[in-house]
Structures are given as C-alpha cells and as structure tokens.
Amino acid sequence: MARQWSEGHSTPILCVGASPGPEGLLASGSEGGEVTVWSQEGTIIGRLTLPGEEDSTSVVFSPAAPGQLYVSHGDAVSVLDPRNLRGPVEEYQGAGEEEINALALNDTGSALAVADDSGAVRVLELPGGKVSRTLRRHTNICSSVAFRPHRPNNLLSAGLDMQVMLWGLQKTRPLWTLSLQDIAEDEDDHQQRPGQLFNPPLAHCVSVASCGNIVGCAAEDGRVHLMRIGSGSKLEQQGAVKAHSQGASQAHFVNLPSHPYWLVTGGNDGLVALWDLSKHPVVAPEEKAKPRVVQRRKGKNKTKRKEPSQDKAETPLKVEAEKEEAEVEEEAAEDLTDDKSGAKLSISHGDKVNWLCPVVLRGEHCVVVADQSCSLTVYPLSHL
C-alpha cells in the first residue's frame, strides 16, 4: 500500500508541505538547505540547494498564491517559485532572531508567522516581509505556530517550555496560556501506573481544525493535547488523546469538510495513526456531562501567582477553575484523556517521524511521511 518517493534528497527530510491549489504540488525540505518540489504522482519537478546550506526546517505554500513557496533555513525565509526553482524570488534575511523551526501563513496569505529557537514568534507582513509583531512569552524554543482558520489575526504557538499560547495579533501578549506541565503533574498525582514512563510534555507541533475552534498539540509525553476555544477566544475545555508510546512529534488535522475532526499523528515510536475526534468530549459539546478539565490545573494557579507578567485575560478561567475543582472526582481527568475508541488507522512506519503532511493525491486522501531517511513515504488513508 505504501509508496516511496525517492531521489529527491541526499540528506534526511525534515519537513513537507502541500499546495492548496488544483495542481496540488508538494514540497519537501531537508538538511543542508535542500528543497524539492513534487507532482501529485511523486515525480520530481525541481530541486534546489539554498544559499548557506543551512537545514530547510519548514515549507509552506501560500493559500492566496499557490505559485509562492516559503522555506525557512537558518534565521532566513526564502520565497520560491515552485515551478521554477532556479533561486529565491525574495529573501527575508533575519526573519527569525535565531534558527527558525516553523512557519505558518494565515488564510489570506497576508501574514507569515515565524517561530524560532529564541522562543520568539515574529509576524511578517506580506508581501514585503516587514516584521509587524514580535511576540515574546515562551521561555524556551518555540517549535510550532498555526493560524486559526477564518481568524487571520489569531495565532497559536507551542514550545519546549511546555506552553501553548493563543495570541491576538493586535497585542503582544497572549490571550491565554496553557501549561501542559501543570496538567501532567496534576494527572500524575493520581494516574501513575506501574511501569509507566512519564516524559515531560514538551510541545512539538500545534494544529487547528478547519472550524478554527479545536486545537491539537503533539507533545513529548506521547499525547496529543486537545483544546476547545469558545466565544471571545477563551479556552473553554482541554483534554488529551494517548496517541503514542513515545514522544508525539506531529499532529495535523485532515482538511476534509465532511469529517473536520480527523487527526493524523506521528511519533518517535515509529507509528502513524489516524484518529476520529468527533466524539471526544473536548470536541463534542453534547458530551458536557463529562466534567471540564481546565480545573485540573492546580499547579498552574500556584505558578501564576509567581509570574505577574502572565496575561490578566486568564484570570476568569482561574477563578472558574478554583470554583469547580472541589466538585470533580479524580477519575474525571482520566475520562477526558482516555480515548475509548482507539485509532481508526494505525500504521507501523518503523522509523521516527520528522513530519507528516495530509494531502489529497489524485482524489485519494493520503499522508506523506518524512523520517530519518532521504525518501518520502506515502500511505493511503483508507478510512477516508
């Protein structure tokens, strides 16, 4: 069932992106600044090694202009024409303060978010690449960014400080911050099982469903942490899916109007899995009989008292959390974390996953997997 796309790279592939246009081109970036553009059939359309030969860490096609491909390498972003890979059309030097880990474009293609090793998130105006905002609140590497669909001024970021943040780009402070560490510590108090390993929930990859209200974040604890954003951009509920036996490196919602809550994940355990989250209590409001889990963050309240710089917008959430906490039985957190149905599809890929890209190839839903090798693997998602 799996297909191999080979000979596009001479170094391990780090990232993959797909064009939203009808041509459906794909691009991949690898160590040493290599960029390759592929057809839907896996034919190589073009190859390029970027100046400086620093690792190509993220590739994103513009939703507004499929003829524009943005690639991060070092602290720079190159704009390429995917049909003519002779060299960068534009170059944004110093787009990141340090090495860039991830790029995201908003729906309109008017803003490019850049996450880097310093923990900063810069927002660049397009065209032109002028820095319009620098968002500093992460205390460690910022590993991933994603704009909310239909809300071009709302941006999510996640980092190795175990924080997920929602930003409104009118301000330079987050609308809210969720500490995955505090949730993990809370749950560990009463959920520890014999022989279970607990890795810190370093946040590796954040993705937003097409509705714009459901967020998934792959973390080093093997879970995909889920968040529901309510009216007024408030954090309404959170929970998790135990997706992988080792760190979860990738989580991406599949862009499928009939099934908006399908999520594909990959991890260090070499598994690629497809999940239907439509019945998960974080996603389905009718499941509200199960208690909200925001209140499980006892540690967060203590932390916030020590950090006066945290955004005041989080305060109502904290008050509500304290109010409800006394009523919650200990198994409540388990209810929202355990995925009763399991993965709809589980693929033993066998190698650590660097990047996943759900895509429609010749009318078939597939996931393109980049691992430690120089080839891409394409799996059909037969459940779709």
Short mmCIF file of N, CA and C in Angstrom, two decimals, residues 179 182 186 294-307 314-315 317-323 325:
data_model
loop_
_atom_site.label_atom_id
_atom_site.label_comp_id
_atom_site.label_asym_id
_atom_site.label_seq_id
_atom_site.Cartn_x
_atom_site.Cartn_y
_atom_site.Cartn_z
N SER A 179 -0.42 25.56 30.37
CA SER A 179 0.80 24.83 30.73
C SER A 179 0.52 23.34 30.70
N ASP A 182 1.75 21.59 34.00
CA ASP A 182 0.89 21.61 35.18
C ASP A 182 -0.21 20.56 35.08
N ASP A 186 -0.59 17.30 37.61
CA ASP A 186 -1.88 17.06 38.25
C ASP A 186 -2.34 15.63 38.04
N VAL A 294 -10.21 21.88 32.51
CA VAL A 294 -9.42 23.08 32.79
C VAL A 294 -9.13 23.17 34.29
N GLN A 295 -10.09 22.71 35.10
CA GLN A 295 -9.94 22.86 36.53
C GLN A 295 -8.88 21.95 37.15
N ARG A 296 -8.31 21.03 36.37
CA ARG A 296 -7.33 20.12 36.96
C ARG A 296 -5.99 20.80 37.19
N ARG A 297 -5.83 22.04 36.75
CA ARG A 297 -4.51 22.67 36.77
C ARG A 297 -4.24 23.36 38.09
N LYS A 298 -4.17 22.59 39.17
CA LYS A 298 -3.87 23.18 40.47
C LYS A 298 -2.52 23.88 40.43
N GLY A 299 -1.56 23.18 39.79
CA GLY A 299 -0.19 23.73 39.75
C GLY A 299 -0.14 25.06 39.03
N LYS A 300 -1.02 25.20 38.04
CA LYS A 300 -0.97 26.43 37.26
C LYS A 300 -1.30 27.64 38.11
N ASN A 301 -2.26 27.50 39.01
CA ASN A 301 -2.64 28.64 39.84
C ASN A 301 -1.48 29.09 40.71
N LYS A 302 -0.76 28.11 41.23
CA LYS A 302 0.41 28.48 42.05
C LYS A 302 1.44 29.18 41.18
N THR A 303 1.65 28.61 39.99
CA THR A 303 2.66 29.18 39.10
C THR A 303 2.32 30.62 38.76
N LYS A 304 1.05 30.86 38.48
CA LYS A 304 0.68 32.19 38.03
C LYS A 304 0.88 33.24 39.10
N ARG A 305 0.75 32.84 40.34
CA ARG A 305 0.99 33.82 41.40
C ARG A 305 2.44 34.26 41.42
N LYS A 306 3.30 33.35 40.95
CA LYS A 306 4.72 33.69 40.94
C LYS A 306 5.10 34.48 39.70
N GLU A 307 4.19 34.52 38.71
CA GLU A 307 4.53 35.16 37.45
C GLU A 307 3.56 36.28 37.15
N GLU A 314 -6.37 35.58 31.57
CA GLU A 314 -6.52 34.22 32.05
C GLU A 314 -7.25 34.15 33.39
N THR A 315 -7.37 35.28 34.07
CA THR A 315 -7.89 35.27 35.44
C THR A 315 -9.28 34.66 35.57
N LEU A 317 -10.67 32.39 33.92
CA LEU A 317 -10.51 30.95 33.79
C LEU A 317 -10.04 30.35 35.11
N LYS A 318 -9.10 31.04 35.75
CA LYS A 318 -8.53 30.56 37.01
C LYS A 318 -9.60 30.53 38.10
N VAL A 319 -10.41 31.58 38.17
CA VAL A 319 -11.45 31.66 39.19
C VAL A 319 -12.45 30.53 38.99
N GLU A 320 -12.85 30.36 37.74
CA GLU A 320 -13.80 29.31 37.42
C GLU A 320 -13.21 27.95 37.76
N ALA A 321 -11.93 27.78 37.46
CA ALA A 321 -11.25 26.51 37.75
C ALA A 321 -11.29 26.21 39.24
N GLU A 322 -10.98 27.22 40.05
CA GLU A 322 -10.96 27.01 41.51
C GLU A 322 -12.36 26.65 42.01
N LYS A 323 -13.38 27.29 41.41
CA LYS A 323 -14.75 27.09 41.85
C LYS A 323 -15.20 25.66 41.59
N GLU A 325 -13.24 23.00 41.01
CA GLU A 325 -12.29 21.95 41.34
C GLU A 325 -12.80 21.02 42.43
#
